[in-house]
PDB file of C-alpha atoms in Angstrom:
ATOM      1  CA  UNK A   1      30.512  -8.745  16.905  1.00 87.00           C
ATOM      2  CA  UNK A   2      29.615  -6.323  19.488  1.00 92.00           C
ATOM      3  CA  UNK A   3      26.150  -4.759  19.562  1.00 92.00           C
ATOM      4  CA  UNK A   4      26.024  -1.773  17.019  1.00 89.00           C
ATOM      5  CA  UNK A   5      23.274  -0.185  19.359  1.00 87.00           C
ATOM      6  CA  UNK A   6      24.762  -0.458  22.581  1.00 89.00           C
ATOM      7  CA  UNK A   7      28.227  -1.701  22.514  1.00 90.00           C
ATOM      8  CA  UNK A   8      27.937  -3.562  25.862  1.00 88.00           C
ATOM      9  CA  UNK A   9      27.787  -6.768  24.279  1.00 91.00           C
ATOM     10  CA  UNK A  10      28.440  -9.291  22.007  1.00 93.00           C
ATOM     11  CA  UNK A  11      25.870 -10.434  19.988  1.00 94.00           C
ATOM     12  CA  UNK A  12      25.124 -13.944  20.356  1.00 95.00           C
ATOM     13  CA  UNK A  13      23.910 -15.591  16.876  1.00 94.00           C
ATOM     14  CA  UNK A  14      20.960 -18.318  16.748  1.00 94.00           C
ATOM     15  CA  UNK A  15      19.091 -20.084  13.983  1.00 90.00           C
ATOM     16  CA  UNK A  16      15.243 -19.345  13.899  1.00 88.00           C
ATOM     17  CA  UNK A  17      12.333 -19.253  11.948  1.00 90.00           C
ATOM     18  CA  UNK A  18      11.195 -15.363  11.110  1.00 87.00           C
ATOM     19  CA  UNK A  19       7.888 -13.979   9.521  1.00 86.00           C
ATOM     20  CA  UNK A  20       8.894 -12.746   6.298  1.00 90.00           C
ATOM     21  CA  UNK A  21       6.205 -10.020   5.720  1.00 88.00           C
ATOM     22  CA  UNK A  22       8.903  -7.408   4.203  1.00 90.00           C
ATOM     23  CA  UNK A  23       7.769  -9.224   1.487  1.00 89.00           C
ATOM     24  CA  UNK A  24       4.676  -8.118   1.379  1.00 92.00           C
ATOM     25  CA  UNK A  25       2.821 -11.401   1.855  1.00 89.00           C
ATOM     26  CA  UNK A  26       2.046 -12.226   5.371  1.00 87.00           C
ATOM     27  CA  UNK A  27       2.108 -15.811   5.055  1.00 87.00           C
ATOM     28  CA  UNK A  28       5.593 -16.157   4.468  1.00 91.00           C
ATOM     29  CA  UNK A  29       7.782 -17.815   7.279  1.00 91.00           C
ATOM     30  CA  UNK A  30      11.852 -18.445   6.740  1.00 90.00           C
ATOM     31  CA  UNK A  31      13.249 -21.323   8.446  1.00 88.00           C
ATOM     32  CA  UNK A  32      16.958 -21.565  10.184  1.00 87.00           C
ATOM     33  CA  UNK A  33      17.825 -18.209   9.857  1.00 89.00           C
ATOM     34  CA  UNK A  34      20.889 -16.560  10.877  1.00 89.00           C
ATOM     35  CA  UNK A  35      19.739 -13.961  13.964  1.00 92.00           C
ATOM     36  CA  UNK A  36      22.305 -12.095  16.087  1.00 94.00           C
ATOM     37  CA  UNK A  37      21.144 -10.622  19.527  1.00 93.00           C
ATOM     38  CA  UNK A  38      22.585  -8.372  22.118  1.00 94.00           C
ATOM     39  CA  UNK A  39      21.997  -9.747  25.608  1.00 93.00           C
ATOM     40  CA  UNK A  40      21.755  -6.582  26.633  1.00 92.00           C
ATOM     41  CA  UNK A  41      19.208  -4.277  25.010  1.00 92.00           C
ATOM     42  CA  UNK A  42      17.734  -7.092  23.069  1.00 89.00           C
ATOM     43  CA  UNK A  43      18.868  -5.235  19.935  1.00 91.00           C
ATOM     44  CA  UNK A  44      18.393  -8.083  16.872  1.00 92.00           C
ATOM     45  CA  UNK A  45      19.866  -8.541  13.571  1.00 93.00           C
ATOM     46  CA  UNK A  46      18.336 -10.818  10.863  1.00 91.00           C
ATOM     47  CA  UNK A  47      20.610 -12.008   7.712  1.00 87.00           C
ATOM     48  CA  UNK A  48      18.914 -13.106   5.082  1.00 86.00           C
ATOM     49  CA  UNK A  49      20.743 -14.956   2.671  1.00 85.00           C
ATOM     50  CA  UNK A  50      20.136 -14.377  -1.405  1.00 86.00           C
ATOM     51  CA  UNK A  51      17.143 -12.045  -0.847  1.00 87.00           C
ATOM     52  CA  UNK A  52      16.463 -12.309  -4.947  1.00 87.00           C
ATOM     53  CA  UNK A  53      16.760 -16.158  -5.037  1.00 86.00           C
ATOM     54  CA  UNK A  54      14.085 -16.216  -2.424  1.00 89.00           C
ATOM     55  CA  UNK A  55      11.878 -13.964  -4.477  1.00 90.00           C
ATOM     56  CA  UNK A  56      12.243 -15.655  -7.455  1.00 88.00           C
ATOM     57  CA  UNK A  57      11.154 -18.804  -5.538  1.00 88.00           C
ATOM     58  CA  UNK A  58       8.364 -17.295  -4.059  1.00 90.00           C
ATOM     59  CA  UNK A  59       6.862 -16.526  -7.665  1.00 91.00           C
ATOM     60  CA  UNK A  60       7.344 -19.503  -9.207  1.00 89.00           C
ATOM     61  CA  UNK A  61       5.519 -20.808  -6.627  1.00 89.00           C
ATOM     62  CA  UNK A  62       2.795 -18.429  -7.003  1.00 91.00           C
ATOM     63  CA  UNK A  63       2.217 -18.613 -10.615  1.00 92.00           C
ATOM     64  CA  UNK A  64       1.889 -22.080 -10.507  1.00 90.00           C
ATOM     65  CA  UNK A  65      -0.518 -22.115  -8.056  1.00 90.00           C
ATOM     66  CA  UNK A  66      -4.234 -23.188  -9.394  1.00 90.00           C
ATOM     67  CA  UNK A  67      -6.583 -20.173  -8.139  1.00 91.00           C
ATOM     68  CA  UNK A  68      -6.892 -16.810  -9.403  1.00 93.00           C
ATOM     69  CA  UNK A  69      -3.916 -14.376  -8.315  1.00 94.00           C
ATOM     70  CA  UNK A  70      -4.717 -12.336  -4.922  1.00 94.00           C
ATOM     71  CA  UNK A  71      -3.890  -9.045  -4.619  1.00 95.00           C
ATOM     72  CA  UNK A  72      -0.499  -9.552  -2.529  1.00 95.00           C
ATOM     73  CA  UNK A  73       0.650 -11.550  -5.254  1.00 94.00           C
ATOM     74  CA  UNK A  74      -0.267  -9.067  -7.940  1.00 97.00           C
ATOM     75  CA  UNK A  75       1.313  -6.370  -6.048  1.00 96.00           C
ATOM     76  CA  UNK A  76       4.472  -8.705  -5.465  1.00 95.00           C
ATOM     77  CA  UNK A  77       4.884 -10.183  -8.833  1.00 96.00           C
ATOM     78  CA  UNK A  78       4.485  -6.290 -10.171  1.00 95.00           C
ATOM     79  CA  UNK A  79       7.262  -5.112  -8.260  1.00 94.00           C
ATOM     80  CA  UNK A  80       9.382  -8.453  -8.787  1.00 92.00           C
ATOM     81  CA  UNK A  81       9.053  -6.865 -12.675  1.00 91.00           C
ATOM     82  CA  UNK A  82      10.246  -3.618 -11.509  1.00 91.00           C
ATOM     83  CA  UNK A  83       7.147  -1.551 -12.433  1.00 92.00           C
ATOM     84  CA  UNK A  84       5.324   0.363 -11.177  1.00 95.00           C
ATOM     85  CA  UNK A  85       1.325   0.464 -11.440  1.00 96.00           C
ATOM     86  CA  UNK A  86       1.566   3.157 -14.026  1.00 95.00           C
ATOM     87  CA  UNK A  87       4.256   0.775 -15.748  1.00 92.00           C
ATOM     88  CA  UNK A  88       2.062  -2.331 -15.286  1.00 93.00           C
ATOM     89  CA  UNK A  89      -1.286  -0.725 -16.752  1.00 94.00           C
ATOM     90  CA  UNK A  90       0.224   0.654 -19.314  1.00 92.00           C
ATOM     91  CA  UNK A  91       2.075  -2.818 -20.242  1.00 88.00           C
ATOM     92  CA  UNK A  92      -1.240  -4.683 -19.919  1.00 89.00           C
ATOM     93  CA  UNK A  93      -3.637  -1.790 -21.558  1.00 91.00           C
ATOM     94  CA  UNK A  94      -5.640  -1.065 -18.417  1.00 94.00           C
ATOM     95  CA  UNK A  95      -6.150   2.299 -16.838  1.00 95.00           C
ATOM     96  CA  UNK A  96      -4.002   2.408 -13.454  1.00 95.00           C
ATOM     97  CA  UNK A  97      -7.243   2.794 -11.238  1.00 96.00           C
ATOM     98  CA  UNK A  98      -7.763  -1.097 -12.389  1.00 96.00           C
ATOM     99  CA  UNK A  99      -4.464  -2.071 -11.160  1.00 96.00           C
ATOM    100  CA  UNK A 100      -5.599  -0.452  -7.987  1.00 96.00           C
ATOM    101  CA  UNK A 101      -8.764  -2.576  -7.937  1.00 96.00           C
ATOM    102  CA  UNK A 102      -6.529  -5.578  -8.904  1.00 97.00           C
ATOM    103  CA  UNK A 103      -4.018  -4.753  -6.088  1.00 96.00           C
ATOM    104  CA  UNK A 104      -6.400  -3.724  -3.099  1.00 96.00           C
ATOM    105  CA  UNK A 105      -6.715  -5.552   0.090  1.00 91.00           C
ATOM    106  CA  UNK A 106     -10.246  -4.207   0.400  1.00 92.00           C
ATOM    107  CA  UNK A 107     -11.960  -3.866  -2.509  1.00 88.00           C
ATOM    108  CA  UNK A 108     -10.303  -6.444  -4.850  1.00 83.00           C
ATOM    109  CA  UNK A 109     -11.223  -7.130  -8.182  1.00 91.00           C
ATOM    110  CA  UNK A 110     -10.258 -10.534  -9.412  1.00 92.00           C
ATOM    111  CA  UNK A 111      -7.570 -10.108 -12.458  1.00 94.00           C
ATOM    112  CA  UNK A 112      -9.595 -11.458 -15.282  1.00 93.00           C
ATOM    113  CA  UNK A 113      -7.832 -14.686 -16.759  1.00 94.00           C
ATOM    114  CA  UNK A 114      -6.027 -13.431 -19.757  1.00 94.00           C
ATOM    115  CA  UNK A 115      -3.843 -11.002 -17.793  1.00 94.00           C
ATOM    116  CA  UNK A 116      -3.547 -13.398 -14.754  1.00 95.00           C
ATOM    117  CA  UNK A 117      -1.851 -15.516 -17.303  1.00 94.00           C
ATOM    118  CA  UNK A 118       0.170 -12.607 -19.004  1.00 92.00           C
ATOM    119  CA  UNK A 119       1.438 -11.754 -15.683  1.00 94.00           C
ATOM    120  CA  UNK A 120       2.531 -15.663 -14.950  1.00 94.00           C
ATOM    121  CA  UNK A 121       3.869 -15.876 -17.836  1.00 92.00           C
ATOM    122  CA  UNK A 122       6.310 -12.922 -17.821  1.00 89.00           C
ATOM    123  CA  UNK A 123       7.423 -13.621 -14.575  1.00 92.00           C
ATOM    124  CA  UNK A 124       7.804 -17.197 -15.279  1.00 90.00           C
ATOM    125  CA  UNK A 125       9.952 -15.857 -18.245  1.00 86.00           C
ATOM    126  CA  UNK A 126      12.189 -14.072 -15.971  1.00 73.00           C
ATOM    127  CA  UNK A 127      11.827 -10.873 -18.378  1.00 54.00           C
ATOM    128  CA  UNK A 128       9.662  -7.417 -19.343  1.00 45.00           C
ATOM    129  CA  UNK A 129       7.920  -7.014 -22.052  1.00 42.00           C
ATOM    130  CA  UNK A 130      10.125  -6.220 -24.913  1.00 41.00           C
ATOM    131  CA  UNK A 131      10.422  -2.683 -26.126  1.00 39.00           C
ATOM    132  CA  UNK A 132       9.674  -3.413 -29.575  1.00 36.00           C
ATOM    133  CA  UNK A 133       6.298  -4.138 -28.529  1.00 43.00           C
ATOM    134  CA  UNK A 134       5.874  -0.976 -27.187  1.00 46.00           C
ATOM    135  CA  UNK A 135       7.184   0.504 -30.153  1.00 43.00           C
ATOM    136  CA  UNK A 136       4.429  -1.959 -32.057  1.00 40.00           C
ATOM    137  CA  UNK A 137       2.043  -0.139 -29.647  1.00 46.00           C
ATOM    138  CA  UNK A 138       2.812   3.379 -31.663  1.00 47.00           C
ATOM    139  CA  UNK A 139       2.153   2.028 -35.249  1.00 40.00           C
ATOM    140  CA  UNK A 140      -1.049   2.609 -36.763  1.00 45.00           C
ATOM    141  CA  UNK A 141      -1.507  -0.983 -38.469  1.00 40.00           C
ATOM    142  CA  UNK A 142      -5.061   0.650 -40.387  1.00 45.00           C
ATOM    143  CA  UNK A 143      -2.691   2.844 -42.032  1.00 47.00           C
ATOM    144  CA  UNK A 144       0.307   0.839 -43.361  1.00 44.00           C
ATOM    145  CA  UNK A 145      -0.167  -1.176 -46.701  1.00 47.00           C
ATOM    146  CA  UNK A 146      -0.625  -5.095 -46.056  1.00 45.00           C
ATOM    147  CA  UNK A 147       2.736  -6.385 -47.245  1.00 47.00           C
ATOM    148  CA  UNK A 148       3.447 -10.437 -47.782  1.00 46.00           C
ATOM    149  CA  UNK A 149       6.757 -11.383 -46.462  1.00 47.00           C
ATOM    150  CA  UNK A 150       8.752 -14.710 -46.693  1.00 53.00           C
ATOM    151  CA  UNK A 151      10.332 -16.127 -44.211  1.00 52.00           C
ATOM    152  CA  UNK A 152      13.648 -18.320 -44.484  1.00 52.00           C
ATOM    153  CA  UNK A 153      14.637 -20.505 -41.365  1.00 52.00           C
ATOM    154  CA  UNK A 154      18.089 -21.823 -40.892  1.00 56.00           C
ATOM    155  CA  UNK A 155      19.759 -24.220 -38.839  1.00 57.00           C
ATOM    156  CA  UNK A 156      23.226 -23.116 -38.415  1.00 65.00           C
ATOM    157  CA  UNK A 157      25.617 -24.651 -35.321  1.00 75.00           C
ATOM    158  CA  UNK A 158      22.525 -26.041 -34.047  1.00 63.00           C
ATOM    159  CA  UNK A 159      20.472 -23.149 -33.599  1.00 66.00           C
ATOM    160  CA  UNK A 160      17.377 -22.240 -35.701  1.00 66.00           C
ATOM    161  CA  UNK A 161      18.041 -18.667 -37.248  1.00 58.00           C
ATOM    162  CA  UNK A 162      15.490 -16.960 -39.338  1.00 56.00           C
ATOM    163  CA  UNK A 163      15.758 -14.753 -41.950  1.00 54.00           C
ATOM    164  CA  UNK A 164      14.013 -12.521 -44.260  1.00 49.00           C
ATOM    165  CA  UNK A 165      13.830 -13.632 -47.354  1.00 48.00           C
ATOM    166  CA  UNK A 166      13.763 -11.459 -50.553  1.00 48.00           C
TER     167      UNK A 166
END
């Protein structure tokens, strides 16, 4: 391929390791990665490979990690979600200025426990928070009559399948 910048040259490819801190965590490094450079204006192209495999890697290993989340990993695990910090208060029942303290590099307030592990958990889920629960959210329980339901639960083909009973 010739140089997209200058097109004096071919680019000659290489394997390297690369700082991955598009990320958003510093710390990350790639290793034998596909880089293209022009010999001539030292113009360099970096392929990355199944950029959404790698993320998902990079959160499950951060939420199975011992300590405390750090505020790169909040901010990344919040954005692997694809919300925002309006999104991700709202979600969790914080105002946004805590997400803020949550996600700052200079003031940080440790996550307290019980949403460190709500946020593990949904991203070890792979999934959002459902919209029903949001819906939930909108129902005032103190005014809705406390009705007794039954439950029936069914294994058919070899999945359990529940139903309301009458």
């Amino acid at each position: 391929m010739t140089c997209p910048d200058c097109k004096a040259a071919e680019m000659v490819e290489s394997r390297e390791n690369i700082r991955y801190e598009e990320c958003g965590l510093p710390y990350v490094t790639l290793r034998n990665i596909m880089i293209e450079r022009c010999p001539e204006c030292g113009n360099k192209l970096v392929t990355i490979p199944k950029v959404a495999e790698l993320h998902r890697v990079l959160a499950l290993t951060m939420i199975r990690k011992p300590d405390r989340l750090d505020s790169l990993e909040i901010t990344f695990l919040r954005k692997l979600l694809g919300w925002s910090k309006t999104d991700f208060a709202r979600k969790v029942h914080v105002h946004p200025s805590q997400v803020s303290r949550w996600e700052s590099t200079t003031s940080h307030t440790p996550m307290g426990e019980a949403n460190d592990l709500l946020l593990r958990t949904l991203v070890a889920m792979n999934q959002d928070i459902r919209d029903n629960m949001e819906e939930m959210d909108k129902i005032d329980l103190g005014q809705q009559p406390h009705v007794h339901r039954r439950l029936s639960i069914e294994m058919v083909d070899r999945k359990w399948l529940m139903k309301e009973a009458a």
